[in-house]
Short mmCIF file of C-alpha atoms in Angstrom, two decimals:
data_model
loop_
_atom_site.label_atom_id
_atom_site.label_comp_id
_atom_site.label_asym_id
_atom_site.label_seq_id
_atom_site.Cartn_x
_atom_site.Cartn_y
_atom_site.Cartn_z
CA MET P 1 225.32 105.23 139.87
CA THR P 2 224.65 102.05 141.85
CA THR P 3 225.70 98.80 140.13
CA ASP P 4 224.99 95.46 141.76
CA HIS P 5 227.41 93.42 139.33
CA PRO P 6 229.20 95.85 137.08
CA ASP P 7 231.26 93.30 135.48
CA SER P 8 229.14 90.27 135.36
CA ALA P 9 227.22 90.61 132.08
CA PRO P 10 228.08 87.67 129.77
CA ASP P 11 230.93 88.19 127.54
CA GLY P 12 230.75 87.91 123.87
CA ALA P 13 229.78 89.88 120.75
CA GLY P 14 227.25 92.64 120.97
CA GLU P 15 226.84 96.24 122.03
CA HIS P 16 227.43 97.26 125.73
CA HIS P 17 225.48 100.01 127.58
CA ASP P 18 224.90 100.48 131.35
CA VAL P 19 221.11 100.22 130.89
CA ILE P 20 218.88 98.86 128.16
CA VAL P 21 215.27 100.03 128.03
CA ILE P 22 212.82 97.98 125.99
CA GLY P 23 210.00 100.30 124.72
CA ALA P 24 210.16 103.91 123.72
CA GLY P 25 206.75 105.07 124.80
CA PRO P 26 206.45 107.86 127.55
CA ALA P 27 207.69 105.72 130.44
CA GLY P 28 210.62 104.40 128.29
CA GLU P 29 211.57 107.93 126.94
CA VAL P 30 211.57 109.31 130.54
CA VAL P 31 213.63 106.71 132.21
CA ALA P 32 216.25 106.70 129.34
CA GLY P 33 216.44 110.40 129.06
CA ARG P 34 216.86 110.92 132.88
CA LEU P 35 219.48 108.23 133.11
CA ALA P 36 221.48 109.55 130.15
CA ASP P 37 221.40 113.14 131.59
CA ARG P 38 223.21 111.54 134.69
CA GLY P 39 225.96 110.00 132.52
CA VAL P 40 224.52 106.57 132.28
CA THR P 41 224.88 104.97 128.85
CA VAL P 42 221.50 103.99 127.56
CA ALA P 43 220.17 101.92 124.67
CA LEU P 44 216.62 102.40 123.97
CA VAL P 45 214.92 99.60 121.87
CA GLU P 46 211.71 100.25 119.92
CA ARG P 47 210.09 98.18 117.24
CA SER P 48 207.42 100.74 116.27
CA LEU P 49 207.10 104.55 116.78
CA VAL P 50 209.20 106.39 119.23
CA GLY P 51 206.62 108.15 121.52
CA GLY P 52 204.46 105.06 121.95
CA GLU P 53 200.70 104.36 122.08
CA CYS P 54 199.89 107.64 123.78
CA SER P 55 201.41 109.95 121.27
CA TYR P 56 200.08 108.33 118.17
CA PHE P 57 197.05 106.25 118.98
CA ALA P 58 195.55 107.47 122.50
CA CYS P 59 196.02 110.58 124.49
CA ILE P 60 197.06 113.04 121.76
CA PRO P 61 194.79 112.14 118.92
CA SER P 62 191.86 111.37 121.03
CA LYS P 63 192.07 114.95 122.59
CA ALA P 64 192.53 116.47 119.09
CA LEU P 65 189.15 114.72 118.06
CA LEU P 66 187.38 115.91 121.27
CA ARG P 67 188.55 119.62 121.22
CA PRO P 68 186.45 121.00 118.53
CA GLY P 69 183.18 119.73 119.97
CA ASP P 70 184.31 120.97 123.51
CA VAL P 71 184.93 124.55 122.08
CA LEU P 72 181.60 124.62 120.23
CA ALA P 73 179.80 123.51 123.35
CA GLU P 74 181.29 126.07 125.52
CA ALA P 75 180.64 128.84 122.91
CA ARG P 76 176.88 127.74 122.93
CA ARG P 77 176.70 128.34 126.55
CA VAL P 78 178.04 131.90 126.51
CA PRO P 79 175.69 134.70 125.28
CA GLY P 80 177.54 136.74 122.73
CA ALA P 81 179.37 133.76 121.39
CA ILE P 82 176.00 131.74 120.83
CA GLU P 83 175.27 134.11 118.04
CA ALA P 84 178.55 133.54 116.31
CA VAL P 85 178.16 129.85 116.14
CA THR P 86 176.60 129.11 112.77
CA GLY P 87 177.76 125.58 111.98
CA ALA P 88 178.97 122.15 113.20
CA VAL P 89 182.37 120.74 113.76
CA ASP P 90 184.44 120.87 110.53
CA VAL P 91 185.37 117.23 110.03
CA ALA P 92 188.08 117.69 107.52
CA ALA P 93 189.78 120.33 109.54
CA THR P 94 189.58 118.37 112.74
CA LEU P 95 191.18 115.31 111.14
CA ALA P 96 193.80 117.44 109.67
CA ARG P 97 194.73 118.83 112.91
CA ARG P 98 194.78 115.44 114.44
CA ASP P 99 197.17 114.43 111.83
CA GLU P 100 199.45 117.19 112.47
CA LEU P 101 199.57 116.46 116.21
CA VAL P 102 200.49 112.89 115.71
CA GLY P 103 203.08 113.92 113.14
CA ASN P 104 201.29 111.91 110.41
CA LEU P 105 202.31 108.89 112.26
CA ASP P 106 206.10 109.63 111.58
CA ASP P 107 208.34 109.71 114.59
CA SER P 108 211.19 111.51 113.06
CA GLY P 109 210.18 114.55 115.17
CA GLN P 110 211.00 112.72 118.26
CA LEU P 111 214.39 111.60 117.45
CA PRO P 112 216.28 114.96 118.02
CA TRP P 113 215.12 114.75 121.60
CA LEU P 114 216.99 111.37 122.09
CA ALA P 115 220.08 112.53 120.37
CA GLU P 116 220.17 115.81 122.46
CA HIS P 117 219.99 113.47 125.73
CA GLY P 118 222.51 111.14 124.39
CA VAL P 119 220.27 108.00 124.28
CA ASP P 120 220.99 105.41 121.66
CA LEU P 121 218.07 104.39 119.69
CA VAL P 122 217.91 100.68 118.55
CA ARG P 123 215.18 99.72 116.12
CA GLY P 124 213.79 96.23 116.45
CA ASP P 125 212.13 93.64 118.64
CA GLY P 126 213.79 93.48 122.14
CA LYS P 127 213.86 90.08 123.91
CA VAL P 128 215.54 89.34 127.10
CA VAL P 129 217.58 86.15 126.64
CA ALA P 130 219.72 86.10 129.75
CA GLU P 131 220.67 88.23 132.92
CA ARG P 132 221.19 91.75 131.50
CA VAL P 133 221.23 90.56 127.83
CA VAL P 134 218.76 91.71 125.34
CA GLN P 135 218.46 90.32 121.83
CA VAL P 136 217.19 92.85 119.18
CA ASP P 137 216.43 90.83 116.10
CA ASP P 138 219.82 89.23 115.28
CA GLU P 139 222.07 91.46 117.37
CA THR P 140 223.02 91.00 121.16
CA TRP P 141 223.04 94.00 123.55
CA ASN P 142 224.56 93.76 126.95
CA ALA P 143 223.61 95.87 129.90
CA SER P 144 226.20 96.17 132.67
CA THR P 145 223.56 97.45 135.34
CA ALA P 146 219.93 96.95 134.47
CA VAL P 147 217.27 96.28 131.85
CA VAL P 148 214.04 98.18 132.12
CA LEU P 149 210.87 97.01 130.59
CA ALA P 150 208.50 99.72 129.26
CA THR P 151 206.64 97.95 126.51
CA GLY P 152 203.05 99.20 127.42
CA SER P 153 199.81 97.59 126.59
CA THR P 154 197.50 97.10 123.77
CA ALA P 155 193.67 96.96 123.43
CA ALA P 156 191.89 93.83 124.54
CA VAL P 157 189.56 92.55 121.84
CA PRO P 158 186.78 90.18 122.99
CA ASP P 159 186.72 86.82 121.02
CA VAL P 160 182.98 87.66 120.15
CA LEU P 161 184.00 90.64 118.09
CA ARG P 162 187.05 89.16 116.21
CA ASP P 163 185.14 88.04 113.13
CA ALA P 164 183.88 91.61 112.84
CA VAL P 165 187.40 92.91 112.70
CA PRO P 166 186.67 95.68 115.10
CA TRP P 167 188.40 98.99 115.53
CA THR P 168 190.53 99.44 118.69
CA ASN P 169 191.81 102.75 120.05
CA ARG P 170 194.36 102.78 117.24
CA GLU P 171 191.82 102.79 114.38
CA VAL P 172 189.37 104.99 116.05
CA THR P 173 191.92 107.69 116.78
CA THR P 174 193.49 107.64 113.24
CA ALA P 175 190.36 107.01 111.02
CA SER P 176 190.27 109.06 107.74
CA ILE P 177 186.60 108.58 107.37
CA VAL P 178 183.95 109.22 109.94
CA PRO P 179 181.39 106.26 109.89
CA GLU P 180 177.66 107.12 109.62
CA ARG P 181 176.99 104.54 112.35
CA LEU P 182 179.41 103.58 115.16
CA VAL P 183 178.77 100.98 117.73
CA ILE P 184 181.09 100.95 120.97
CA VAL P 185 181.43 97.97 123.11
CA GLY P 186 182.36 99.11 126.55
CA GLY P 187 181.76 101.64 129.16
CA GLY P 188 185.15 102.95 130.20
CA VAL P 189 187.19 105.91 129.29
CA VAL P 190 187.95 105.12 125.64
CA ALA P 191 184.22 104.28 125.17
CA VAL P 192 182.80 107.53 126.46
CA GLU P 193 185.43 109.81 125.02
CA MET P 194 185.06 108.28 121.50
CA ALA P 195 181.40 108.41 121.76
CA ASP P 196 181.58 112.11 122.53
CA ALA P 197 184.06 112.74 119.74
CA TYR P 198 182.41 110.87 117.02
CA THR P 199 178.98 112.27 117.83
CA SER P 200 180.33 115.69 117.39
CA LEU P 201 181.86 114.63 114.07
CA GLY P 202 178.50 113.38 112.84
CA SER P 203 178.39 109.65 113.60
CA LYS P 204 175.26 108.00 115.09
CA VAL P 205 176.68 106.33 118.07
CA THR P 206 175.51 103.37 120.12
CA VAL P 207 177.35 102.38 123.35
CA LEU P 208 176.73 98.85 124.72
CA VAL P 209 177.57 98.56 128.33
CA ARG P 210 177.75 95.13 130.16
CA ASP P 211 177.45 96.69 133.51
CA THR P 212 174.80 99.28 134.86
CA LEU P 213 176.99 102.44 134.89
CA LEU P 214 179.56 104.18 132.75
CA LEU P 215 182.84 104.74 134.17
CA GLY P 216 182.06 102.21 137.04
CA ARG P 217 185.42 102.75 138.87
CA GLU P 218 184.63 106.42 139.67
CA GLU P 219 182.04 107.73 142.01
CA ASP P 220 178.51 106.72 140.90
CA PHE P 221 177.32 110.28 140.07
CA VAL P 222 180.22 110.41 137.40
CA GLY P 223 178.56 107.83 135.15
CA ARG P 224 175.19 109.45 135.56
CA LEU P 225 176.35 112.91 134.55
CA VAL P 226 178.34 111.63 131.82
CA GLN P 227 175.65 109.49 130.56
CA ALA P 228 173.00 112.32 130.63
CA ALA P 229 175.43 114.48 128.66
CA LEU P 230 175.99 111.82 125.91
CA VAL P 231 172.29 111.04 125.61
CA ARG P 232 171.49 114.88 125.14
CA LYS P 233 173.89 114.78 122.34
CA GLY P 234 172.05 111.87 120.71
CA VAL P 235 174.21 108.90 121.93
CA ASP P 236 172.21 105.67 122.37
CA VAL P 237 173.49 104.27 125.56
CA ARG P 238 172.38 100.63 126.53
CA PHE P 239 173.13 99.02 129.77
CA GLY P 240 173.04 95.34 130.93
CA VAL P 241 173.62 94.11 127.33
CA GLU P 242 176.36 91.74 125.91
CA VAL P 243 177.24 90.89 122.32
CA ALA P 244 176.31 87.34 121.31
CA SER P 245 177.73 87.43 117.88
CA ALA P 246 179.29 89.88 115.31
CA GLN P 247 179.92 89.47 111.71
CA ARG P 248 181.34 91.92 109.17
CA GLY P 249 179.82 91.84 105.54
CA PRO P 250 179.65 94.11 102.37
CA GLU P 251 177.43 96.45 104.10
CA GLY P 252 179.26 96.78 107.34
CA VAL P 253 179.04 95.15 110.70
CA THR P 254 175.93 93.22 112.20
CA LEU P 255 175.81 92.44 115.99
CA THR P 256 173.35 90.38 117.77
CA LEU P 257 172.93 91.01 121.37
CA SER P 258 172.33 88.58 124.25
CA ASP P 259 168.60 89.29 124.06
CA GLY P 260 168.55 88.41 120.37
CA SER P 261 168.07 91.97 119.06
CA PRO P 262 170.27 92.93 116.03
CA ILE P 263 172.28 96.22 115.44
CA ALA P 264 173.78 97.24 112.29
CA ALA P 265 176.81 99.43 112.18
CA ASP P 266 179.49 100.64 109.64
CA GLU P 267 182.19 100.20 112.40
CA VAL P 268 182.36 98.70 115.81
CA LEU P 269 184.81 99.75 118.37
CA ALA P 270 186.20 97.28 120.96
CA ALA P 271 186.68 99.47 124.12
CA ALA P 272 186.96 96.62 126.51
CA GLY P 273 190.18 97.30 128.50
CA ARG P 274 194.11 96.56 127.93
CA VAL P 275 196.22 93.75 127.93
CA PRO P 276 200.09 94.12 128.46
CA ASN P 277 202.69 93.66 125.66
CA THR P 278 204.75 90.84 127.16
CA SER P 279 204.49 88.07 124.56
CA ARG P 280 207.82 88.99 122.73
CA LEU P 281 209.85 89.66 126.00
CA GLY P 282 211.03 86.15 126.71
CA LEU P 283 209.93 86.24 130.28
CA GLY P 284 208.92 82.66 130.61
CA GLU P 285 212.36 81.52 129.69
CA LEU P 286 213.73 83.85 132.55
CA GLY P 287 211.50 82.32 135.11
CA VAL P 288 209.30 85.29 135.35
CA ASP P 289 205.78 84.49 136.32
CA LEU P 290 203.18 87.10 135.05
CA ASP P 291 200.28 87.80 137.48
CA HIS P 292 196.79 86.54 136.82
CA ARG P 293 196.04 89.47 134.44
CA GLY P 294 199.26 88.90 132.37
CA PHE P 295 201.17 91.92 133.77
CA VAL P 296 204.77 91.84 135.07
CA PRO P 297 204.82 91.56 138.84
CA THR P 298 207.11 94.13 140.65
CA ASP P 299 208.13 95.09 144.07
CA PRO P 300 207.81 98.55 145.51
CA SER P 301 211.04 99.52 143.59
CA MET P 302 209.49 98.17 140.40
CA GLN P 303 212.10 95.50 140.23
CA VAL P 304 210.87 92.01 139.04
CA PRO P 305 211.08 89.63 142.06
CA GLY P 306 214.05 87.33 141.85
CA HIS P 307 215.62 89.54 139.25
CA PRO P 308 217.23 92.74 140.82
CA TRP P 309 218.61 93.79 137.65
CA LEU P 310 215.17 93.67 135.87
CA TYR P 311 212.69 96.58 136.11
CA ALA P 312 209.10 97.02 134.74
CA ILE P 313 207.53 100.49 134.41
CA GLY P 314 204.37 101.88 132.89
CA ASP P 315 201.34 99.79 131.62
CA VAL P 316 203.31 96.52 131.44
CA ASN P 317 203.44 96.25 135.39
CA GLY P 318 199.81 96.95 135.67
CA ARG P 319 199.93 99.21 138.58
CA ASN P 320 198.13 102.34 137.06
CA LEU P 321 197.59 102.24 133.25
CA LEU P 322 197.97 105.92 132.79
CA THR P 323 200.62 107.72 130.87
CA HIS P 324 201.53 110.22 133.62
CA GLU P 325 201.92 107.36 136.05
CA GLY P 326 204.23 105.51 133.68
CA LYS P 327 206.38 108.64 133.33
CA TYR P 328 206.46 109.08 137.11
CA GLN P 329 207.59 105.48 137.54
CA GLY P 330 210.26 106.23 134.93
CA ARG P 331 211.65 109.09 137.01
CA VAL P 332 211.60 107.11 140.17
CA VAL P 333 213.33 104.15 138.56
CA ALA P 334 216.10 106.32 137.10
CA ASP P 335 216.56 107.81 140.56
CA LEU P 336 216.81 104.36 142.23
CA ILE P 337 219.30 103.15 139.55
CA THR P 338 221.53 106.22 139.99
CA GLY P 339 221.18 106.24 143.67
CA GLN P 340 219.27 109.50 143.85
CA ARG P 341 216.71 107.66 145.84
CA THR P 342 217.38 104.75 148.17
CA THR P 343 213.87 103.66 148.70
CA PRO P 344 210.69 104.02 146.51
CA PRO P 345 208.16 106.70 147.39
CA PRO P 346 205.16 105.46 149.36
CA ARG P 347 202.54 106.86 146.78
CA LEU P 348 203.30 104.35 143.89
CA ASP P 349 200.20 102.25 144.65
CA ALA P 350 198.00 105.21 145.86
CA PRO P 351 194.92 105.99 143.64
CA PRO P 352 196.17 108.08 140.76
CA THR P 353 195.23 111.33 139.17
CA ARG P 354 192.78 110.71 136.23
CA VAL P 355 190.85 112.68 133.75
CA VAL P 356 188.20 111.78 131.35
CA PHE P 357 188.03 114.40 128.52
CA THR P 358 184.24 114.16 127.75
CA ASP P 359 182.13 117.26 127.99
CA PRO P 360 181.65 117.42 130.83
CA GLN P 361 184.98 116.42 131.84
CA VAL P 362 185.72 114.11 134.76
CA ALA P 363 188.73 114.77 137.05
CA ALA P 364 189.63 112.78 140.07
CA VAL P 365 192.65 112.24 142.29
CA GLY P 366 193.05 109.97 145.35
CA HIS P 367 190.20 107.63 146.59
CA THR P 368 186.61 107.12 145.69
CA THR P 369 184.19 106.48 148.37
CA ALA P 370 184.39 102.66 147.51
CA SER P 371 188.02 102.40 147.38
CA ALA P 372 188.48 104.39 150.69
CA ARG P 373 186.30 102.04 152.50
CA SER P 374 188.03 99.07 150.92
CA ALA P 375 191.29 100.56 152.21
CA GLY P 376 189.82 100.71 155.72
CA LEU P 377 189.31 104.42 155.71
CA ASP P 378 186.07 105.71 157.46
CA VAL P 379 185.78 108.91 155.36
CA VAL P 380 183.30 111.67 155.57
CA VAL P 381 181.79 112.55 152.18
CA HIS P 382 181.00 116.08 151.16
CA ASP P 383 179.33 117.05 148.02
CA VAL P 384 179.62 120.58 146.78
CA PRO P 385 178.25 122.08 143.46
CA LEU P 386 181.01 123.10 141.11
CA ASP P 387 179.28 126.33 140.13
CA SER P 388 179.27 127.69 143.74
CA SER P 389 181.73 130.46 142.74
CA ALA P 390 181.60 133.69 140.76
CA GLY P 391 184.09 132.44 138.40
CA SER P 392 181.93 129.71 137.20
CA SER P 393 179.45 132.21 135.68
CA TYR P 394 181.98 132.90 132.94
CA ILE P 395 181.88 129.25 131.71
CA GLY P 396 178.35 129.74 130.57
CA ARG P 397 174.69 129.14 131.21
CA GLY P 398 173.77 125.74 132.38
CA ALA P 399 177.46 124.35 132.88
CA GLY P 400 176.59 123.00 136.26
CA GLY P 401 178.90 120.25 137.73
CA GLN P 402 179.50 118.56 140.94
CA ILE P 403 182.40 118.00 143.40
CA ARG P 404 182.85 115.15 145.80
CA VAL P 405 185.54 115.52 148.66
CA LEU P 406 186.42 112.73 150.85
CA VAL P 407 187.95 113.79 154.39
CA ASP P 408 189.76 111.41 156.80
CA PRO P 409 188.43 112.70 159.94
CA SER P 410 191.22 111.22 162.03
CA ARG P 411 193.93 113.30 160.35
CA GLN P 412 191.69 116.06 159.10
CA VAL P 413 193.12 115.69 155.48
CA VAL P 414 191.49 115.29 152.06
CA VAL P 415 192.01 111.69 150.66
CA GLY P 416 189.96 111.74 147.64
CA LEU P 417 188.34 114.37 145.27
CA THR P 418 186.22 113.90 142.16
CA MET P 419 184.83 116.72 139.88
CA VAL P 420 182.60 116.65 136.83
CA GLY P 421 182.10 119.82 134.82
CA PRO P 422 183.54 121.87 131.88
CA GLU P 423 187.33 121.99 131.91
CA VAL P 424 187.84 120.55 135.31
CA SER P 425 190.96 118.94 134.51
CA GLU P 426 192.84 122.34 134.87
CA MET P 427 191.33 122.69 138.36
CA LEU P 428 192.75 119.25 139.58
CA HIS P 429 196.27 119.83 140.61
CA ALA P 430 195.46 121.79 143.78
CA ALA P 431 193.69 118.78 144.91
CA THR P 432 196.53 116.43 143.90
CA ILE P 433 199.10 118.54 145.92
CA ALA P 434 196.62 118.60 148.99
CA ILE P 435 196.26 114.86 148.89
CA THR P 436 199.80 113.89 148.06
CA ALA P 437 201.32 116.23 150.77
CA ALA P 438 198.43 115.37 153.22
CA VAL P 439 198.01 119.15 153.78
CA PRO P 440 195.70 119.75 156.84
CA LEU P 441 192.28 121.36 156.13
CA SER P 442 193.34 124.14 158.56
CA ALA P 443 196.36 124.94 156.24
CA LEU P 444 194.18 124.68 153.28
CA ALA P 445 191.96 127.34 154.72
CA ASP P 446 194.85 129.91 154.51
CA ALA P 447 195.42 129.19 150.71
CA VAL P 448 193.48 131.94 149.38
CA PRO P 449 192.21 131.48 145.69
CA ALA P 450 191.96 134.34 143.45
CA PHE P 451 188.68 136.04 142.52
CA PRO P 452 186.94 135.50 140.26
CA THR P 453 188.22 132.14 139.33
CA ARG P 454 186.45 128.85 139.65
CA ASN P 455 189.15 127.76 142.10
CA GLU P 456 187.19 129.72 144.61
CA VAL P 457 185.12 126.58 144.87
CA TRP P 458 187.74 125.55 147.41
CA LEU P 459 186.12 128.03 149.85
CA ALA P 460 182.76 126.09 149.47
CA ILE P 461 184.61 122.77 149.80
CA LEU P 462 186.54 123.95 153.09
CA GLU P 463 183.14 125.39 154.36
CA ALA P 464 181.41 121.96 153.81
CA THR P 465 184.19 120.17 155.74
CA ARG P 466 183.41 122.35 158.81
CA HIS P 467 179.92 120.81 159.18
#
């Protein structure tokens, strides 16, 4: 283990560990466990549920709500299964399964893992009060080596919605009652996933989008295909609209749009982005200046500039607000602290792997056309139908889908890939490896996909890149 100042932590009362991690979400758990496995003494500070936002209020429960509708949709595409589908999604069973997967919002099932790895859990609010000193409520905890911030993010709630007491991702993923009318404000991942899920559960859903496209950070065809699917399911998607006012009354929520038109709903979901959880950390007193979005700035090693003992990982540093990216950053920081790495990997700021679990799913890795050109890459764009393989026939009639591949002609490597179609998330990792390892197209041509699987679409992709 590398230690810059092994004996320079302030003396005095309090517990002593090599590293203190504030935040026990996925990123915090990973860095704490990896360090402890290497003999580093670790205190993990958490004021709420061990496992964090993803486990209880985001990734896990949202996918539990989406999955029954996905299964029914696939069955209805396959002759022989269509005839067996006689009803709609069972709401009570779906919510019960969701509750099971989130442990009924009880984190006791997470604790044996921490004990097994030798991580000391500290319950309470963590605040950094001096160099390598953390105050947890009324107790002081000293770190001989480093403090790692892994406090994540929370849903942004626009001021115009506050009087309506809107749902955020927390309420929409843990609700015990499905509203008859749900209005969703936003056009990003939470908006489209919850529109899909709640439509399958029986809500009449309206999505209000300020921009002109859903999922606007992805390739333009992504938003169009997802929109078309939502509309077919009965979702009312409105573009170029903003909420002028919103109030909650005895009959629910009334919103007035910028054009003066009213919308009534039983619940409204604010799906307008995320803000970092930094207000309780004491960073201003330490002289840490947050960036213009409020996130903790970090250098390529995820150290906070001017504070070589202080790291920030996961959502709180604003690099890539994705659970798997936070976990990856936790592995990297653990390696840096223990000397397993001497320099950070170059891919930390590369466009990440991302999945949207609507039906159809969206799966992408690396650049989009827009981000590639912003990065100065003169890419060649190839579009390929997703159903151009024998394996796709088993997914059912009318599944369709599209793939876009971006090739850097100077290096003859793939730098971006986006797919829209049923269950494409499980097809993504081959592209992730190809892009991360910069595998030449000539080498990919010798990676033979099995017949008859949908991965044979790679043959069509490689054929397209020859022209």
